PDB file of C-alpha atoms in Angstrom:
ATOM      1  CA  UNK A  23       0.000   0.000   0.000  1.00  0.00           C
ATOM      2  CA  UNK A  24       0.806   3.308  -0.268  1.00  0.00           C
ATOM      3  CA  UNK A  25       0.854   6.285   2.257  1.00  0.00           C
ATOM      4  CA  UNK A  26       1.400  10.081   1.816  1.00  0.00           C
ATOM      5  CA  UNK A  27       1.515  12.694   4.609  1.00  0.00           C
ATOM      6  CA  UNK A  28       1.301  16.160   4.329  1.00  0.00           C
ATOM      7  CA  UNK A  29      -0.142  19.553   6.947  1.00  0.00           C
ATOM      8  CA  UNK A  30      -3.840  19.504   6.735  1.00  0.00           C
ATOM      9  CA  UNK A  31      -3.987  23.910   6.886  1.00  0.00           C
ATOM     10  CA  UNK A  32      -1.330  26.663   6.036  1.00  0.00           C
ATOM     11  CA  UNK A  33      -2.536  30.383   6.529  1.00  0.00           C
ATOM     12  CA  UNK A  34      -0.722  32.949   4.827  1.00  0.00           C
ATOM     13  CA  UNK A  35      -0.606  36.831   3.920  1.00  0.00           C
ATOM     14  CA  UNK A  36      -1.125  37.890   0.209  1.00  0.00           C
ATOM     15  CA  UNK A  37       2.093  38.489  -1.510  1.00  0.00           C
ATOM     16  CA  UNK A  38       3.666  35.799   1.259  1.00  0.00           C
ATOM     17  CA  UNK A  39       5.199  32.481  -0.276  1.00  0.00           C
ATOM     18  CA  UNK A  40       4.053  29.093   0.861  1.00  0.00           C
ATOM     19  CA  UNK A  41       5.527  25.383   1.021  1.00  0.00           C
ATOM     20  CA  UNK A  42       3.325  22.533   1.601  1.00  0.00           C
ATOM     21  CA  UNK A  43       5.451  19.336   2.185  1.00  0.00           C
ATOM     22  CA  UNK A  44       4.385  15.408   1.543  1.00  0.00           C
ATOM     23  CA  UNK A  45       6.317  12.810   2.405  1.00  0.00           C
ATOM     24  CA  UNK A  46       5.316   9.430   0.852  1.00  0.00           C
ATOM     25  CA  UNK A  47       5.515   5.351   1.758  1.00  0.00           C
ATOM     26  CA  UNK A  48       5.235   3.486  -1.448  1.00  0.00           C
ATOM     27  CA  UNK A  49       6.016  -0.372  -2.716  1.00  0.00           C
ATOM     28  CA  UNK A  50       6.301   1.397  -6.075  1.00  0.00           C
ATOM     29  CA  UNK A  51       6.950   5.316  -7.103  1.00  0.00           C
ATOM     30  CA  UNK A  52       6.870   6.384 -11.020  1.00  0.00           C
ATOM     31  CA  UNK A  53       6.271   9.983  -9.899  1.00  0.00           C
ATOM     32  CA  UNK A  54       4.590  12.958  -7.637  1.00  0.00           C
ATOM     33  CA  UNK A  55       1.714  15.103  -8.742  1.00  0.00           C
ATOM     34  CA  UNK A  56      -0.313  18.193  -7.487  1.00  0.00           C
ATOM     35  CA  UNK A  57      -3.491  19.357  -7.677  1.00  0.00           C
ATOM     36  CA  UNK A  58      -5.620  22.226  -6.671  1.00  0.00           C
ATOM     37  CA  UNK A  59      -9.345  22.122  -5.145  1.00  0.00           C
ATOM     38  CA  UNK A  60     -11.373  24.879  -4.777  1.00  0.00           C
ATOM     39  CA  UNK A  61     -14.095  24.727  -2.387  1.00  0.00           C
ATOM     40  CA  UNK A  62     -17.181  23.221  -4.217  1.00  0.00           C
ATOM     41  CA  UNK A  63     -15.061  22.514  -7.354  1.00  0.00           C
ATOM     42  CA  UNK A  64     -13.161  19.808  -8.780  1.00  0.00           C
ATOM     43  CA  UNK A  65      -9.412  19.023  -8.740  1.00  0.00           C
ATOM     44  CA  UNK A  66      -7.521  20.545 -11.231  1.00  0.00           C
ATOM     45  CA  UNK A  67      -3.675  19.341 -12.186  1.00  0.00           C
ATOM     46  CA  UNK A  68      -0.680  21.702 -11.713  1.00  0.00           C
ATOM     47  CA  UNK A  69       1.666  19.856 -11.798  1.00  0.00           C
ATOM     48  CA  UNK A  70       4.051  16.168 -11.900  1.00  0.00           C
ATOM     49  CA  UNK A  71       7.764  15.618 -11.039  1.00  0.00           C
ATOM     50  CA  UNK A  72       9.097  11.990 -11.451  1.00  0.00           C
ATOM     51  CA  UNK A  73      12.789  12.724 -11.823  1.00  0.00           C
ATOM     52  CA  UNK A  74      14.786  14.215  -8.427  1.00  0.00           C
ATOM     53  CA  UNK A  75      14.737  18.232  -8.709  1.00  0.00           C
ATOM     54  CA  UNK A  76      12.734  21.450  -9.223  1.00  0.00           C
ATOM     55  CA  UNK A  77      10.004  22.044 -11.773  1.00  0.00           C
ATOM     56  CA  UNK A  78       8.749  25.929 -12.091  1.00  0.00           C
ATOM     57  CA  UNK A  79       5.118  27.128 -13.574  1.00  0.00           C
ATOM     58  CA  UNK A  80       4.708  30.585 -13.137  1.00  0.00           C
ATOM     59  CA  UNK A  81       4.075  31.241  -9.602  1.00  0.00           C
ATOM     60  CA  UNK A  82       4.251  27.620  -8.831  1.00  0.00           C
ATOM     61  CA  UNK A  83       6.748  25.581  -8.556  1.00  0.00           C
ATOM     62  CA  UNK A  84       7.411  21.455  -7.537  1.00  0.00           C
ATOM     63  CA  UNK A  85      10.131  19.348  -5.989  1.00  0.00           C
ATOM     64  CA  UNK A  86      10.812  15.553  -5.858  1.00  0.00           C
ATOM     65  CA  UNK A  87      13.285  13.954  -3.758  1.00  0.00           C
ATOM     66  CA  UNK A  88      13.227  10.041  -4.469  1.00  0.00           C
ATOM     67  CA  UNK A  89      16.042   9.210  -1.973  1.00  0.00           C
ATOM     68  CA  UNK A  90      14.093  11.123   0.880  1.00  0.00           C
ATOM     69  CA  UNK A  91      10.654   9.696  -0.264  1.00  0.00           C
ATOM     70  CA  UNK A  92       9.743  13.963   0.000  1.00  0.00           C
ATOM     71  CA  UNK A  93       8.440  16.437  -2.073  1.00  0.00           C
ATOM     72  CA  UNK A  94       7.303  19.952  -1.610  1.00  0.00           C
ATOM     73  CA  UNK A  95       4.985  22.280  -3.763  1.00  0.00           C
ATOM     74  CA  UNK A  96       5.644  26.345  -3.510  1.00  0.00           C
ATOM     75  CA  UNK A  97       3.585  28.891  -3.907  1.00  0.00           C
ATOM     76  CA  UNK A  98       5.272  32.233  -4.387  1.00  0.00           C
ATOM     77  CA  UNK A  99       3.608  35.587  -4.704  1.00  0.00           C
ATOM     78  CA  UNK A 100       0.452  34.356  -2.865  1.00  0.00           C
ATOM     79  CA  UNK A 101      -2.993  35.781  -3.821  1.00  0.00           C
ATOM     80  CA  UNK A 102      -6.008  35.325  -2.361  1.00  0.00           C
ATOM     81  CA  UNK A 103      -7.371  32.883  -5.545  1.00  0.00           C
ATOM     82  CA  UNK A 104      -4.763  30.356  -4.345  1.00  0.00           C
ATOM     83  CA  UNK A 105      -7.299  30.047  -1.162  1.00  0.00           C
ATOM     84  CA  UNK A 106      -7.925  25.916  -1.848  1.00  0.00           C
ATOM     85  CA  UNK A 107      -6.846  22.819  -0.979  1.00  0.00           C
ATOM     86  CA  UNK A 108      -3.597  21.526  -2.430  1.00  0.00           C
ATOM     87  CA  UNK A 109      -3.874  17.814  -2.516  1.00  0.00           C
ATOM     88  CA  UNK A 110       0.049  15.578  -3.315  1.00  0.00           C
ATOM     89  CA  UNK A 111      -0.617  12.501  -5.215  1.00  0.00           C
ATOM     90  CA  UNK A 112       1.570   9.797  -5.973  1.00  0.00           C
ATOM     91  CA  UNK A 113       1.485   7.461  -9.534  1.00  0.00           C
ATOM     92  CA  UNK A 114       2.099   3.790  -8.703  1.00  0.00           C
ATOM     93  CA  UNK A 115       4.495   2.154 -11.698  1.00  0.00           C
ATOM     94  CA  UNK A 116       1.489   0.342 -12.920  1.00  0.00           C
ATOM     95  CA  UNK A 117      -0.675   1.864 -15.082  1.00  0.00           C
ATOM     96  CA  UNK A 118      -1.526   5.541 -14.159  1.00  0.00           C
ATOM     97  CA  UNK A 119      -3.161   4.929 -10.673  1.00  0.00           C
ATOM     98  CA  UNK A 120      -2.969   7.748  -8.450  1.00  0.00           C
ATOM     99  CA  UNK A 121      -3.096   8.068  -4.828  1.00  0.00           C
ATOM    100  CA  UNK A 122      -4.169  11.168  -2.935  1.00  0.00           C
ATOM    101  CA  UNK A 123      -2.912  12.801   0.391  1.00  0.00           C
ATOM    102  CA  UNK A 124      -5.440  14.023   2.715  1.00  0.00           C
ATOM    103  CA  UNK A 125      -4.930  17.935   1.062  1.00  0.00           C
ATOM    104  CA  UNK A 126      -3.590  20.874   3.135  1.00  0.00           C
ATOM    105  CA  UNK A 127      -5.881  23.893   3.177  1.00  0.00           C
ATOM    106  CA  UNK A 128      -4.194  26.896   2.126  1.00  0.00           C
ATOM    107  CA  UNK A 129      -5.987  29.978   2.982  1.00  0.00           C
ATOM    108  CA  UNK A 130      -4.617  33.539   2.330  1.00  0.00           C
ATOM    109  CA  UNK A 131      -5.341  36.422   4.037  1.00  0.00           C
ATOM    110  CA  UNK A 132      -5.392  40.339   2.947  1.00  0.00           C
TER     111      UNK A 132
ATOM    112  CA  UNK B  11     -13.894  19.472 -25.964  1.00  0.00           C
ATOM    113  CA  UNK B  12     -16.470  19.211 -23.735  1.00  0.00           C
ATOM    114  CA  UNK B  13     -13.537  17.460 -21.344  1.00  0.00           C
ATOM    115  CA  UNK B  14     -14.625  15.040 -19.043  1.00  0.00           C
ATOM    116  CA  UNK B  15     -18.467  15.577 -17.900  1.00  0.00           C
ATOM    117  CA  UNK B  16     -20.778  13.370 -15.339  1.00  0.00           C
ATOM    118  CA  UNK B  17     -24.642  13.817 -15.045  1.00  0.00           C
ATOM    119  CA  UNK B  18     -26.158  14.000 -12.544  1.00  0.00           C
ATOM    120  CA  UNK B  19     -24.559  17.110 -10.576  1.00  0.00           C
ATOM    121  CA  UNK B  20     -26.605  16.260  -7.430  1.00  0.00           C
ATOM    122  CA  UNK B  21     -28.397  13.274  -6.353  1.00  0.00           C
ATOM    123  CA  UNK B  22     -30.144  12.255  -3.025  1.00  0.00           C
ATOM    124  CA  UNK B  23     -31.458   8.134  -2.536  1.00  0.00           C
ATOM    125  CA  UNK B  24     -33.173   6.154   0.267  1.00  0.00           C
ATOM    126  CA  UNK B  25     -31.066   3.143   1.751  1.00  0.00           C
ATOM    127  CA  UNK B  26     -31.247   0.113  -0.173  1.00  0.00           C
ATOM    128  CA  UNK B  27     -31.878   2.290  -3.743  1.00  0.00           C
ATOM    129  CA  UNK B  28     -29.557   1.927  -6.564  1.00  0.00           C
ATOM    130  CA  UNK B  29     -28.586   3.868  -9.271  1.00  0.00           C
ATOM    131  CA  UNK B  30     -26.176   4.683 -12.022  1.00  0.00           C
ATOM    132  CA  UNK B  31     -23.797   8.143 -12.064  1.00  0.00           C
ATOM    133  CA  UNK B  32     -22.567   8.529 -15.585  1.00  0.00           C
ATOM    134  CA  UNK B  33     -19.207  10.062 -16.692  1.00  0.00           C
ATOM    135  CA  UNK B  34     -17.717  10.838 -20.446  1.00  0.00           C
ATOM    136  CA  UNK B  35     -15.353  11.722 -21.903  1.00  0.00           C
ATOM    137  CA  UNK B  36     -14.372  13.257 -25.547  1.00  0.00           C
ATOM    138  CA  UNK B  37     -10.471  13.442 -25.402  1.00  0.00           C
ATOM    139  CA  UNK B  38     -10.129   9.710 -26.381  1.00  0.00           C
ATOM    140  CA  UNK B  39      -7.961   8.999 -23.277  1.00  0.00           C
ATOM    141  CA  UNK B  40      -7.255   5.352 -22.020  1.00  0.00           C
ATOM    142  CA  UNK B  41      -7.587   5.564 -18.796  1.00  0.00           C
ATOM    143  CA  UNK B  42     -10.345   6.611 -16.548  1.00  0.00           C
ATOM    144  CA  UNK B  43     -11.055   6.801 -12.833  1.00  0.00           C
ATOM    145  CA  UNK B  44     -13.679   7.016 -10.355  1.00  0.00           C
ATOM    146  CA  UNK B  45     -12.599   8.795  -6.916  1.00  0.00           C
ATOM    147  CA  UNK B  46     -14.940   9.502  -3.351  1.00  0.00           C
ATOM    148  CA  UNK B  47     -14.334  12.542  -1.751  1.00  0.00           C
ATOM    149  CA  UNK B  48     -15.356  12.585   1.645  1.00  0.00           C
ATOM    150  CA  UNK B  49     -15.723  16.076   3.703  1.00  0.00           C
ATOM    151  CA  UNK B  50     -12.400  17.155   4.611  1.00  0.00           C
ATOM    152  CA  UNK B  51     -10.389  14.348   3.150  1.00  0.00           C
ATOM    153  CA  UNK B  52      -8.274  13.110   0.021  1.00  0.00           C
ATOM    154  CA  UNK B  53      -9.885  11.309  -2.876  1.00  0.00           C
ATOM    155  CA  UNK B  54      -9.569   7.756  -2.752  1.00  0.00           C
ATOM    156  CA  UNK B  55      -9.763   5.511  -6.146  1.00  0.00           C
ATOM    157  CA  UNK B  56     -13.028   3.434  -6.067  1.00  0.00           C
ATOM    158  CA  UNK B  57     -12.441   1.707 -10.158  1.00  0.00           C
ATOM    159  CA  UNK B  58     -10.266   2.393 -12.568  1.00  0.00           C
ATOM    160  CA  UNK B  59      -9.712   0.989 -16.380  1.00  0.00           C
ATOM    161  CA  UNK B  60      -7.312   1.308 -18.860  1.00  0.00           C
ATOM    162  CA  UNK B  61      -9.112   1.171 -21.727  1.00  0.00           C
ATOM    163  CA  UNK B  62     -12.569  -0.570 -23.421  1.00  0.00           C
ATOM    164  CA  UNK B  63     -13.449  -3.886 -21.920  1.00  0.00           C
ATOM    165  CA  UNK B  64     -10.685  -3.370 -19.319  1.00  0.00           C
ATOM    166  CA  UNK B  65     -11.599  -2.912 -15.372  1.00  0.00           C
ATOM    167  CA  UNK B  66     -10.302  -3.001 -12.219  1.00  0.00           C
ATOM    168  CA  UNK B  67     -10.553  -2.215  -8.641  1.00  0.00           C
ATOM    169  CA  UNK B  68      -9.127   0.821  -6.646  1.00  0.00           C
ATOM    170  CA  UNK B  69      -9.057   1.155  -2.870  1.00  0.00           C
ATOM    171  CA  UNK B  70     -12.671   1.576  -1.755  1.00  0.00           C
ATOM    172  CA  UNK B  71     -14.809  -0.828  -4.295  1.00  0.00           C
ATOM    173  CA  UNK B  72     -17.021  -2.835  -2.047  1.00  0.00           C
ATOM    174  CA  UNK B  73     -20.405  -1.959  -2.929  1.00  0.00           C
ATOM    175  CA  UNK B  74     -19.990  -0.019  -6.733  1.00  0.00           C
ATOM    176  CA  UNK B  75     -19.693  -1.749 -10.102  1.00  0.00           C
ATOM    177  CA  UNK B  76     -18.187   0.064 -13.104  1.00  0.00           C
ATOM    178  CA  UNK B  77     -17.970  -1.194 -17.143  1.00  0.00           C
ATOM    179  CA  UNK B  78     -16.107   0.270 -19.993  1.00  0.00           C
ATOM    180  CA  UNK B  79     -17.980  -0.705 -23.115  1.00  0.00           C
ATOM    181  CA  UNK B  80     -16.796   2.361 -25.080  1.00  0.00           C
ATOM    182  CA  UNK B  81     -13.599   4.681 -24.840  1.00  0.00           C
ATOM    183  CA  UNK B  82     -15.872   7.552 -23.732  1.00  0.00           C
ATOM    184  CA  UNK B  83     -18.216   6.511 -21.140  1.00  0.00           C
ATOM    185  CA  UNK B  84     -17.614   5.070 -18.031  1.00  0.00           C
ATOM    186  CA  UNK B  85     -20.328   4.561 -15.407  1.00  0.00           C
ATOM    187  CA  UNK B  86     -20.156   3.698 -12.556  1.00  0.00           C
ATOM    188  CA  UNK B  87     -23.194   1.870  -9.915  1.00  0.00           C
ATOM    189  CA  UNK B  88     -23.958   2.211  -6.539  1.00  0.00           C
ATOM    190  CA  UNK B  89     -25.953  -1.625  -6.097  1.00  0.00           C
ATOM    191  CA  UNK B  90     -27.856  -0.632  -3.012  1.00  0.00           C
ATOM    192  CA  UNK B  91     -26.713   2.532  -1.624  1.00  0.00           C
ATOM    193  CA  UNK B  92     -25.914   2.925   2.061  1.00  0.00           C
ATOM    194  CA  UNK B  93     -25.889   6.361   3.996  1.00  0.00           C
ATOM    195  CA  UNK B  94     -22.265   5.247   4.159  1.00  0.00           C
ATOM    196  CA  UNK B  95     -22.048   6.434   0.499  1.00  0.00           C
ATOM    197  CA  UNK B  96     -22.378   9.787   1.054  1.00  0.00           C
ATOM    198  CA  UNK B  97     -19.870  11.733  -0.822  1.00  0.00           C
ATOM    199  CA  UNK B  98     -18.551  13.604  -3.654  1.00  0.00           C
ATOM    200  CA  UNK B  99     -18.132  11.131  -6.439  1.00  0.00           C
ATOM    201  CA  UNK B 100     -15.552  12.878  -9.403  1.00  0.00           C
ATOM    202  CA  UNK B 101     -14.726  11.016 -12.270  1.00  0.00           C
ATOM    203  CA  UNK B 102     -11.256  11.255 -14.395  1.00  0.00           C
ATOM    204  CA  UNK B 103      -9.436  10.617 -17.308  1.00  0.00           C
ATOM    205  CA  UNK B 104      -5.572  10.847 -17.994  1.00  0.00           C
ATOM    206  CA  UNK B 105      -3.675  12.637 -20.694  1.00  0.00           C
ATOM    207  CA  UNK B 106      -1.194  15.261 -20.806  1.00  0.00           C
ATOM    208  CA  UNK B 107       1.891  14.653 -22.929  1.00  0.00           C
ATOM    209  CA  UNK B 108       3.488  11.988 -20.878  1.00  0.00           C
ATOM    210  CA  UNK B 109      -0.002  10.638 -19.603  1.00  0.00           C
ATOM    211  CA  UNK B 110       0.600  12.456 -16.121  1.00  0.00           C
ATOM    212  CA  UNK B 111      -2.210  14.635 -15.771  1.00  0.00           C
ATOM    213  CA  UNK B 112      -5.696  13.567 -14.656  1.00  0.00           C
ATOM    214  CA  UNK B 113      -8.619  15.427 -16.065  1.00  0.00           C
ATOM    215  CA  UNK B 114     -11.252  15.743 -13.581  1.00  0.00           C
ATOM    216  CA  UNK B 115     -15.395  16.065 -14.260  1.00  0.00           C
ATOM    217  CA  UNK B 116     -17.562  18.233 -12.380  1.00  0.00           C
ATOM    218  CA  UNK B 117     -18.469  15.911  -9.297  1.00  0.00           C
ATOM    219  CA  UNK B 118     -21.651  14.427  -8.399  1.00  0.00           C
ATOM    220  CA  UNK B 119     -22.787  15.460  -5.098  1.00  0.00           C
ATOM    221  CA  UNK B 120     -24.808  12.508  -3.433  1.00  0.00           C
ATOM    222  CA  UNK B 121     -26.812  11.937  -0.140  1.00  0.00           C
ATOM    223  CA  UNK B 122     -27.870   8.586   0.763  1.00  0.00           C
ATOM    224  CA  UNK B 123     -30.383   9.234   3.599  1.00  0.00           C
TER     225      UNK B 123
END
């Protein structure tokens, strides 16, 4: 089976930057994915490392660590539409199954 | 593209009623999920299938059946729902360039009373 951990609420000023850490406990690991959840909505990807490093979109940016089963996403620049639910996911090496952390609730402040 | 879609949005049963929650999709994508969301929590994988004719079961199956006649459509059935099925049901397919990224429908909200 498969485990992933990460801090169930972050609070944070506009303009502020954010990390929201998961640390995962997998038989099998092709690669780490986030998504965003608005309240009411649906998930929505942003974005998937599966090689050791940093991967930058915009405001956003993603880190894998295989050797430390860890990744982080960042939020830089916050504003207050980046108040949601940031869930870490991880794909198994079969087929594309994914499976979700609980979500951390990001909510940003004026 | 319509993207992924699921009918209905919001759906309440009685204990012991079944039903049918529908989900397609017009990208021509392989693979397809079906995820609960419970209030507060992570989305857990109910069934998944990797293509027409092709099924199997994710973490939480007891009690839902799914098929995959077609590429497109992917339904999924409660048999006799329990109040323990109250959820947020959200359906998915996966693309992206290196098949990475799940494409999520709208949710369907349901209350088993």
């Amino acid at each position: 089976g498969q485990s992933l951990e990460q801090p169930s609420e972050v609070t944070a000023v506009e303009g502020a930057i954010v990390q929201i850490n998961c640390t995962y406990q997998t038989s099998g690991f092709y690669g780490l994915s986030w998504y965003q959840q608005h309240d009411g909505g649906a998930p929505t990807f942003l974005s998937y490392n599966a090689l050791d490093g940093l991967e930058e979109t915009g405001r956003f940016s993603s880190f894998l660590s295989r050797s430390d089963s860890y990744g982080y996403l960042l939020l830089q620049e916050l504003q207050m539409k980046d108040s949601a639910s940031y869930f870490c996911a991880v794909k198994e090496a079969a087929g594309n199954k994914l499976t979700f952390g609980g979500g951390t609730r990001v909510l940003v402040k004026p | 593209n319509a993207g992924v879609t699921q009918t209905p949005k919001f759906q309440v049963l009685k204990t012991g009623q079944s039903m049918t929650l529908q989900c397609a999709q017009d990208m021509n994508h392989e693979y397809m999920s079906w995820y609960r969301q419970d209030p507060g929590m992570g989305l857990r994988l109910i069934h998944y299938s990797v293509g027409a004719g092709i099924t199997d079961q994710g973490e939480v199956p007891n009690g839902y059946n799914v098929s995959r006649s077609t590429t497109e459509d992917f339904p999924l059935r409660l048999l006799s729902a329990a109040p323990s099925q109250t959820s947020v049901y959200f359906c998915a397919s996966t693309g992206g360039q290196f098949h990475n990224e799940q494409f999520f429908g709208p949710g369907t909200r349901l209350t088993v009373l």
